[in-house]
Short mmCIF file of the C-alpha atoms (twelve columns), coordinates in Angstrom:
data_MODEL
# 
_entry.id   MODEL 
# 
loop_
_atom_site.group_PDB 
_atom_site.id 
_atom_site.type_symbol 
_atom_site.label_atom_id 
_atom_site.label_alt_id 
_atom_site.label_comp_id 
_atom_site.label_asym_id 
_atom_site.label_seq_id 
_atom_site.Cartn_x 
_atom_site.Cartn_y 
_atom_site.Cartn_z 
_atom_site.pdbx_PDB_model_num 
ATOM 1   C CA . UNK A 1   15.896 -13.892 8.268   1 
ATOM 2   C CA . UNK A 2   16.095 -10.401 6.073   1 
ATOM 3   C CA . UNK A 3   16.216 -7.076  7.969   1 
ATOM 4   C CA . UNK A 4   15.042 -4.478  5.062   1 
ATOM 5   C CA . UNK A 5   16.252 -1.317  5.708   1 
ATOM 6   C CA . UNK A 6   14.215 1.408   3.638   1 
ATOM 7   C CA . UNK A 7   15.243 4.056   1.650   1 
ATOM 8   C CA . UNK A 8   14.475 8.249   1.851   1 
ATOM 9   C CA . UNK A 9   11.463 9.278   1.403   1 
ATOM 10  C CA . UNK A 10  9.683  5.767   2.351   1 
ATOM 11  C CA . UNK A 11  8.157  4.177   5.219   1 
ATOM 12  C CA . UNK A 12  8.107  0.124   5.873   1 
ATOM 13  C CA . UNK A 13  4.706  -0.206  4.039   1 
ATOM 14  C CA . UNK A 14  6.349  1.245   0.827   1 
ATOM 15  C CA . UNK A 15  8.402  -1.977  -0.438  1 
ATOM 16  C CA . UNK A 16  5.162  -4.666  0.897   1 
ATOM 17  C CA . UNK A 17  5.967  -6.751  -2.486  1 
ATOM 18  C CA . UNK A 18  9.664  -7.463  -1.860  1 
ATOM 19  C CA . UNK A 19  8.988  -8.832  1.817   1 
ATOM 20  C CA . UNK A 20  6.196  -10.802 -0.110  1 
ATOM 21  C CA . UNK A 21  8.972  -11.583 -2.347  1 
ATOM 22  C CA . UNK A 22  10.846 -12.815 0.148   1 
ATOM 23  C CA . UNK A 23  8.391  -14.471 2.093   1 
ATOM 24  C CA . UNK A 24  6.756  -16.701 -1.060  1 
ATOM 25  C CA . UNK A 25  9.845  -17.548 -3.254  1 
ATOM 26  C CA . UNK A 26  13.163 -17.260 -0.894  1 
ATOM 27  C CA . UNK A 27  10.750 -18.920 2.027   1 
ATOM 28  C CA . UNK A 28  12.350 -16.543 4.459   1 
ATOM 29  C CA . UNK A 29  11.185 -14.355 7.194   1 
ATOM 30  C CA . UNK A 30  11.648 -10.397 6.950   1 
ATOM 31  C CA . UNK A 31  11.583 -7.908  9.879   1 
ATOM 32  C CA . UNK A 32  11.481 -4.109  8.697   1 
ATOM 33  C CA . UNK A 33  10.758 -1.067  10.737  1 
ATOM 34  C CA . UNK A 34  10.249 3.041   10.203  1 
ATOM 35  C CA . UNK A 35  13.815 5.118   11.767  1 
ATOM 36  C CA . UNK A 36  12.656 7.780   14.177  1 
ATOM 37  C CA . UNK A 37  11.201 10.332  11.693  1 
ATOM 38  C CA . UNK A 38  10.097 8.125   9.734   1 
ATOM 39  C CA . UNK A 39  6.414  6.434   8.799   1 
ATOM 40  C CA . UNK A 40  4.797  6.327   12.001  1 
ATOM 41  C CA . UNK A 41  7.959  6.007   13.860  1 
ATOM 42  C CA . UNK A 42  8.049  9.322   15.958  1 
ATOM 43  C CA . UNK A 43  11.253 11.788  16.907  1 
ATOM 44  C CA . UNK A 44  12.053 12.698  20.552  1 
ATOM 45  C CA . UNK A 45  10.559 15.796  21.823  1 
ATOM 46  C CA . UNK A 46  13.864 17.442  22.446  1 
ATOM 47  C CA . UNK A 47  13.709 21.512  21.526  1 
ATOM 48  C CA . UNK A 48  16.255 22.604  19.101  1 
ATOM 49  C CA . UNK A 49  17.691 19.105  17.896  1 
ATOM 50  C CA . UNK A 50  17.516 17.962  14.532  1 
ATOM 51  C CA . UNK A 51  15.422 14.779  14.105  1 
ATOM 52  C CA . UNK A 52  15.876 12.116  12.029  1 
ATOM 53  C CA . UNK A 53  19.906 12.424  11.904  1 
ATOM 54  C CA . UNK A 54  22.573 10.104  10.457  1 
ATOM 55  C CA . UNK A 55  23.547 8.801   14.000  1 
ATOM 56  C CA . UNK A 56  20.451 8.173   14.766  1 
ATOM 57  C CA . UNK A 57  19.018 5.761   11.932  1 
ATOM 58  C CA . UNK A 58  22.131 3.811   12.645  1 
ATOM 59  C CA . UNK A 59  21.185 3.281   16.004  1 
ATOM 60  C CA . UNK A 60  17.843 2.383   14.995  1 
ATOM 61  C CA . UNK A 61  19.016 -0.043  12.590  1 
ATOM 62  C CA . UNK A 62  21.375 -1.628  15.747  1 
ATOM 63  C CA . UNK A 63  18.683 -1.842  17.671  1 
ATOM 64  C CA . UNK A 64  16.345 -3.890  16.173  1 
ATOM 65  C CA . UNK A 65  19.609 -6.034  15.058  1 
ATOM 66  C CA . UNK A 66  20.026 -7.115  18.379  1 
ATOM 67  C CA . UNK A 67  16.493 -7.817  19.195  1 
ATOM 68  C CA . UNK A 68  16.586 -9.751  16.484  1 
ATOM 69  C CA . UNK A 69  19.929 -11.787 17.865  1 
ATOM 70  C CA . UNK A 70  20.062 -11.183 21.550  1 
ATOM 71  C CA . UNK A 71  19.258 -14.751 23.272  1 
ATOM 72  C CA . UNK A 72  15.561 -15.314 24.340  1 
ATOM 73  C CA . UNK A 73  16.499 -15.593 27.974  1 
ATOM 74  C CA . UNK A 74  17.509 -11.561 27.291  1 
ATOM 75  C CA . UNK A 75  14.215 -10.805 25.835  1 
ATOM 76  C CA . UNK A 76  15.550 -11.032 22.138  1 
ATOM 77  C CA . UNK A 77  14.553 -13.806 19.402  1 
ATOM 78  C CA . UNK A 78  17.692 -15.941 19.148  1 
ATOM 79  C CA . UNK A 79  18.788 -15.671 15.630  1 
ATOM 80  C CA . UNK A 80  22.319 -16.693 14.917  1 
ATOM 81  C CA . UNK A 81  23.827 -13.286 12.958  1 
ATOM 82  C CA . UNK A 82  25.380 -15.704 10.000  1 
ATOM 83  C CA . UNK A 83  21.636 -16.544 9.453   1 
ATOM 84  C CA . UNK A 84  20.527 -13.038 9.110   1 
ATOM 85  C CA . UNK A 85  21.043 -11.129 5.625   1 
ATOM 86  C CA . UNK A 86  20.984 -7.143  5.538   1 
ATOM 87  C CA . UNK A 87  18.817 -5.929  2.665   1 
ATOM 88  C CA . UNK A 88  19.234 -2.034  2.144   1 
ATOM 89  C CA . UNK A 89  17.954 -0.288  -0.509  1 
ATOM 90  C CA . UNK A 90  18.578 3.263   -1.388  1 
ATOM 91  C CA . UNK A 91  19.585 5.391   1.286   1 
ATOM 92  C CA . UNK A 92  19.221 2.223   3.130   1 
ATOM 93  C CA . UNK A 93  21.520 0.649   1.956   1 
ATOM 94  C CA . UNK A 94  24.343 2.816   3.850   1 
ATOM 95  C CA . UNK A 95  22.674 2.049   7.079   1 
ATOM 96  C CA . UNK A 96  23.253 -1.536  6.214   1 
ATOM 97  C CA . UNK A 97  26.831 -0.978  4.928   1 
ATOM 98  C CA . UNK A 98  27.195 1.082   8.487   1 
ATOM 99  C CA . UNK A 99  25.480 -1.875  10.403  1 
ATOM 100 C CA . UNK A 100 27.518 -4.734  8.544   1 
ATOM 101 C CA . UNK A 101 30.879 -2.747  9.691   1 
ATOM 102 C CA . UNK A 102 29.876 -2.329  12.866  1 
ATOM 103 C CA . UNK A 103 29.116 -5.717  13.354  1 
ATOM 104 C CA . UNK A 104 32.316 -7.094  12.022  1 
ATOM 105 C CA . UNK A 105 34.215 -4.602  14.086  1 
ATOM 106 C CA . UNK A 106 32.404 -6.355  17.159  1 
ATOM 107 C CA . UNK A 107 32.761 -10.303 15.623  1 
ATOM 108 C CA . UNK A 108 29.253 -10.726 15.193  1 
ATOM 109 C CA . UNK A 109 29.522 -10.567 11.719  1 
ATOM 110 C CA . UNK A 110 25.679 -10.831 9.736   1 
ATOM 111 C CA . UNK A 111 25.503 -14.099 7.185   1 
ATOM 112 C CA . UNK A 112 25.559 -11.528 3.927   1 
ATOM 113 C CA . UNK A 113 24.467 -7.850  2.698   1 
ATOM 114 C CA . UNK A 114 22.667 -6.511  -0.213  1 
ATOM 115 C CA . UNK A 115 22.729 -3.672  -1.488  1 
ATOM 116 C CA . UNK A 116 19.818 -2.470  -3.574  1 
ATOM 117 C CA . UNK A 117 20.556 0.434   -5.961  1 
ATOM 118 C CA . UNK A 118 22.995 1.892   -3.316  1 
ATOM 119 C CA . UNK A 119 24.791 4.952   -2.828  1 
ATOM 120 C CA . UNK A 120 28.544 5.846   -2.209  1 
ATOM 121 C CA . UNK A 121 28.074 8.973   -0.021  1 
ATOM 122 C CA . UNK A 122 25.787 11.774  0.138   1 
ATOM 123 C CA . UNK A 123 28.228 14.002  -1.306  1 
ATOM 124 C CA . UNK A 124 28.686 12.196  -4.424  1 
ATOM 125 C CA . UNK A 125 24.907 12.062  -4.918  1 
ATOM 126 C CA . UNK A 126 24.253 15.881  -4.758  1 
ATOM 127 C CA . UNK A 127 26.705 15.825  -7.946  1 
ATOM 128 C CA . UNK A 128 25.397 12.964  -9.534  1 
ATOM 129 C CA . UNK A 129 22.169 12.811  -9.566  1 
ATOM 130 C CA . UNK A 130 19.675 14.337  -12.194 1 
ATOM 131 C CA . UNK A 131 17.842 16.337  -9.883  1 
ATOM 132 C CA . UNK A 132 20.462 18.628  -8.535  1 
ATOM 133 C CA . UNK A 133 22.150 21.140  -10.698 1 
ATOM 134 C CA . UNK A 134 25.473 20.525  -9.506  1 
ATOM 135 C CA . UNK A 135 25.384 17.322  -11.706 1 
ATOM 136 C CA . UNK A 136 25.495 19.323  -14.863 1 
ATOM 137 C CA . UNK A 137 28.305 21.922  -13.751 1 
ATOM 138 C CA . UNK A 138 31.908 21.543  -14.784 1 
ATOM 139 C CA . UNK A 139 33.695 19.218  -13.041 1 
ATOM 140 C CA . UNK A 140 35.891 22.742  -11.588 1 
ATOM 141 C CA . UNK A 141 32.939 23.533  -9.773  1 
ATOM 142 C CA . UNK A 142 31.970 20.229  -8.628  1 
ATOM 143 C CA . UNK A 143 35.326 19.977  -7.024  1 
ATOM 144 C CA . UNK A 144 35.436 23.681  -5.184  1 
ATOM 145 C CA . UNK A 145 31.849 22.548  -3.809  1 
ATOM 146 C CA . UNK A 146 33.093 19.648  -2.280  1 
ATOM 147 C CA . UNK A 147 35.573 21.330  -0.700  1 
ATOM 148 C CA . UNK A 148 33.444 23.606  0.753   1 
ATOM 149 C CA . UNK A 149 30.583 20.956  1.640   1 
ATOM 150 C CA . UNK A 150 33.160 18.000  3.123   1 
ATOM 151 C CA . UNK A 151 33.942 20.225  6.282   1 
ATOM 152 C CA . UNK A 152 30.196 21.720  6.827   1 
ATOM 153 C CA . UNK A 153 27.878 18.474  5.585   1 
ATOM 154 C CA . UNK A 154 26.128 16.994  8.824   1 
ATOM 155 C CA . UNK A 155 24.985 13.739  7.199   1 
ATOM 156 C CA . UNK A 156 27.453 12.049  5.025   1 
ATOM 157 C CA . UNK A 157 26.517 8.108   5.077   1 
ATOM 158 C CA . UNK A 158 30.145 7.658   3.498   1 
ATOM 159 C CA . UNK A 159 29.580 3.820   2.551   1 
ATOM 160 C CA . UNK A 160 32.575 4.470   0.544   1 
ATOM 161 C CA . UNK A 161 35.001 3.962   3.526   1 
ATOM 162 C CA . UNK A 162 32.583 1.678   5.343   1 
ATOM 163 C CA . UNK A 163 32.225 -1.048  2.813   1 
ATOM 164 C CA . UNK A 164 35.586 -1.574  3.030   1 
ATOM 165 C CA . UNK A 165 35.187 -2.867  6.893   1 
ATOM 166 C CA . UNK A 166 32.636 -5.540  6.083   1 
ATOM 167 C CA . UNK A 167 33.940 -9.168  6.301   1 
ATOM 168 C CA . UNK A 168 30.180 -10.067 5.137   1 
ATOM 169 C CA . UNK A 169 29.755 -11.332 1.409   1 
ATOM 170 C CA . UNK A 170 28.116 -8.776  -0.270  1 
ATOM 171 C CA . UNK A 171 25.506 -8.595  -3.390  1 
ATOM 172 C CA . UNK A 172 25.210 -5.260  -5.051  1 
ATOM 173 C CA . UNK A 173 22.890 -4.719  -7.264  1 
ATOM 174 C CA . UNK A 174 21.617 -1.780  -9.504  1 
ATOM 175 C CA . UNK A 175 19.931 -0.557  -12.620 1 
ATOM 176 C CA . UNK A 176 21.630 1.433   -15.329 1 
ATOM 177 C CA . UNK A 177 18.930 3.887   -15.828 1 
ATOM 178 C CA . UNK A 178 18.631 4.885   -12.086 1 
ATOM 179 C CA . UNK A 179 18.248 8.935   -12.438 1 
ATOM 180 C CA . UNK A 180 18.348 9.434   -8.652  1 
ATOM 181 C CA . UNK A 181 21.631 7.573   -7.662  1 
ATOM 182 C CA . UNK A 182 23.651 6.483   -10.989 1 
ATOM 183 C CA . UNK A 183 25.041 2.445   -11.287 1 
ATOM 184 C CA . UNK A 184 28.823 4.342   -10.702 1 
ATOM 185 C CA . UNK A 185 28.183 4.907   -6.763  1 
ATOM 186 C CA . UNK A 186 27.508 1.076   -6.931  1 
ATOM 187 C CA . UNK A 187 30.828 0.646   -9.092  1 
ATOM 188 C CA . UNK A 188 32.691 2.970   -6.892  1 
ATOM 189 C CA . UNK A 189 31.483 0.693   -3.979  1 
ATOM 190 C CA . UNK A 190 32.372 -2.173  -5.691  1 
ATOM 191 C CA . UNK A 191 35.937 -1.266  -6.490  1 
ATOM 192 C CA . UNK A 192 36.226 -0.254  -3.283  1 
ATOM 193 C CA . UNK A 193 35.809 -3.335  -1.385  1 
ATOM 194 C CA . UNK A 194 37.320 -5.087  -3.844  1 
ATOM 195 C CA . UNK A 195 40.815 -2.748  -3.643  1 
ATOM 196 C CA . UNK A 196 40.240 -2.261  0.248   1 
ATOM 197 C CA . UNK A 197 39.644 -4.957  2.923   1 
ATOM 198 C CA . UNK A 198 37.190 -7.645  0.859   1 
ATOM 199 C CA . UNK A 199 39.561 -10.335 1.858   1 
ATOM 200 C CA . UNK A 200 38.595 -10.500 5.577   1 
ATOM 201 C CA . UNK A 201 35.480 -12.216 4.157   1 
ATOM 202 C CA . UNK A 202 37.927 -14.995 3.297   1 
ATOM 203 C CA . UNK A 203 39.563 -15.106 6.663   1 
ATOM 204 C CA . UNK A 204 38.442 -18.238 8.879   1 
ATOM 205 C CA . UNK A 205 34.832 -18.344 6.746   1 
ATOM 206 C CA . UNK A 206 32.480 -20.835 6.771   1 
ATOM 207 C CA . UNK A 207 31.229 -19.550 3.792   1 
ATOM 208 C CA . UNK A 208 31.103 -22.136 0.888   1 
ATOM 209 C CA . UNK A 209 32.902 -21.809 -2.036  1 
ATOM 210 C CA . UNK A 210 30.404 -20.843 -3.613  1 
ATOM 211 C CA . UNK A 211 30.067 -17.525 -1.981  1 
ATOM 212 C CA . UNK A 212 31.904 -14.747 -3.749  1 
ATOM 213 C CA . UNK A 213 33.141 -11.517 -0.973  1 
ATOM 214 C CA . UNK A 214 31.545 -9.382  -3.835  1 
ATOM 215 C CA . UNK A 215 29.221 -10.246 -6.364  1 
ATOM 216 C CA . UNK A 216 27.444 -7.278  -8.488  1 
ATOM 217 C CA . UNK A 217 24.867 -7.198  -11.159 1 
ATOM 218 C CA . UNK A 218 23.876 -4.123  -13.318 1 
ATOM 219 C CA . UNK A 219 21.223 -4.558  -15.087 1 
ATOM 220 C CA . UNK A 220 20.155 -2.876  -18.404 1 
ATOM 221 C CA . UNK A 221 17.054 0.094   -18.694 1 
ATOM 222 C CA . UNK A 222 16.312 -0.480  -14.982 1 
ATOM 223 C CA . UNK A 223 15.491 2.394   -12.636 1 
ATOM 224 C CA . UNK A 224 15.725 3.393   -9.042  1 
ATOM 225 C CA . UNK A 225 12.426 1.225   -8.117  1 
ATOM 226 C CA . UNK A 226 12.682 -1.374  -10.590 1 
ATOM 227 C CA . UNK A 227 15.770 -3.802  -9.353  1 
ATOM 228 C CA . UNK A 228 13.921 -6.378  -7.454  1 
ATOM 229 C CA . UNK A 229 10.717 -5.997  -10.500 1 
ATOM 230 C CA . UNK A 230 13.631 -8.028  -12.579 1 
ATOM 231 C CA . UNK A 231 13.991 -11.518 -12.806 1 
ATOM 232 C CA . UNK A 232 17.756 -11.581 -13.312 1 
ATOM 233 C CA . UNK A 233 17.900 -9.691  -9.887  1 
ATOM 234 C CA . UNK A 234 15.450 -12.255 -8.126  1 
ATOM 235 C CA . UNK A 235 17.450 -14.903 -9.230  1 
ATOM 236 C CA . UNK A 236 20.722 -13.452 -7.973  1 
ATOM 237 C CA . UNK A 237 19.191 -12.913 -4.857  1 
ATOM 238 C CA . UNK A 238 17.564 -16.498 -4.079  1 
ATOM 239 C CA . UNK A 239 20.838 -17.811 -5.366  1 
ATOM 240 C CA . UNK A 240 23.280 -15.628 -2.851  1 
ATOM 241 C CA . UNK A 241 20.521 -16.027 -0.180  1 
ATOM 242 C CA . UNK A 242 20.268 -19.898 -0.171  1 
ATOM 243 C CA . UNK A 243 24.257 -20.452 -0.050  1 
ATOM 244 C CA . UNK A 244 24.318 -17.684 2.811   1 
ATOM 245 C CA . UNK A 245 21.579 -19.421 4.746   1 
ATOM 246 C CA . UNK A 246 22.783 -23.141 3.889   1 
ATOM 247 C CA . UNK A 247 25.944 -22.191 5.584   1 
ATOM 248 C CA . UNK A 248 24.246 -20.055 8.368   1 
ATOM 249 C CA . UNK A 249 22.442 -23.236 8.991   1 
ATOM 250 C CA . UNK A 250 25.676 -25.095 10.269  1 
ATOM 251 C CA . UNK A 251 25.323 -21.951 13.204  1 
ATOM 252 C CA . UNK A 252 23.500 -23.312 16.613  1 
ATOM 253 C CA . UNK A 253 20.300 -20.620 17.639  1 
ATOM 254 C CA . UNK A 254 21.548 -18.292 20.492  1 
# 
């Protein structure tokens, strides 16, 4: 089982050919939804609180996790957590770095996590990417407006300092001609786990061999839309996907 976590500025309809994608080649089922604000998905009517918020499309993203996993006798659909990959793209994909974390903090740690042309924070991508003009200031300036925005920015999906909590193996993968989040907040992510707690994924796994912590795959004239278009990044996916759910498979249904 995916759960596809979409990015900004989308709803679940947006990314119909990957869950086709999923459903025809990797034979799997997906489950995607809208976070409050989102699509069709509506915010409470509460006067004078910001709607959709950080919080919030975490605890979306939780929610539908546990119907997924809570046992049928609790109303849920019974789905072991090793069997179940997180697929996040975009913004997405720190909601599933934020889920994965979670999870592992609670031993219920998902089967794997992918990360489709990800992001590091929020912060890094208002100097990074081509659309704001912070990205082509001096690096002076970048660094006095950080100071200024770390201590008054609401929303800061820092997947920075969450990736490093996920015992999950993870797949990262991105294009090198993203212009809305550059392939470095996927190296900085990378090099993160890889420097930070990536070894928990070793500790008393049932993962095969064959199942790196962290695997990543840049790939070459590719933009923010185009990843899962490729067929070096379909292959990488079926490939991680299969070993995660041939060793979810030794897991008994809840």
């Amino acid at each position: 089982t995916v759960l596809y976590l979409h990015g900004n500025g989308e709803n679940r309809n947006k990314q119909l050919f990957k869950y086709k994608w999923y459903h025809d080649i990797a034979d799997a089922h997906v489950v995607t939804f809208d976070y409050r604000g989102f699509g069709d998905s509506k915010c409470p009517k509460v006067a004078f609180q910001t709607c959709p918020t950080e919080m919030a499309l975490y605890e979306d993203a939780f929610m539908v996790y546990q119907l997924l996993t809570n046992s049928t006798q609790n109303g849920g659909y019974g789905i072991h957590p090793s069997c179940m990959i997180l697929h996040g793209h975009s913004l997405g994909s720190a909601v599933a770095t934020r889920l994965a974390a979670v999870l592992t903090k609670i031993g219920t740690p998902v089967g794997g996590v992918i990360l489709e042309s990800p992001l590091s924070s929020i912060m890094q991508v208002s100097v990074t990417t081509s659309f704001s003009p912070m990205s082509y200031m001096p690096e002076s300036i970048q660094d006095m407006y950080k100071d200024f925005m770390k201590d008054n920015l609401k929303h800061k999906f820092e997947s920075e300092k969450w990736v490093k909590e996920v015992s999950s193996p993870m797949l990262m993968l991105h294009g090198s001609s993203d212009m809305i989040i550059p392939p470095s907040h996927t190296n900085t992510l990378y090099n993160a786990r890889e420097n930070g707690e990536a070894s928990k994924c070793q500790e008393g796994s049932d993962y095969d061999a064959g199942v790196p912590c962290s695997d990543l795959l840049l790939l070459d004239g590719v933009g923010h839309q185009g990843v899962l278009h490729e067929e070096a990044a379909q292959g990488k996916i079926l490939s991680f996907a299969t070993d995660i759910w041939k060793a979810g498979g030794k897991a008994s249904v809840v």
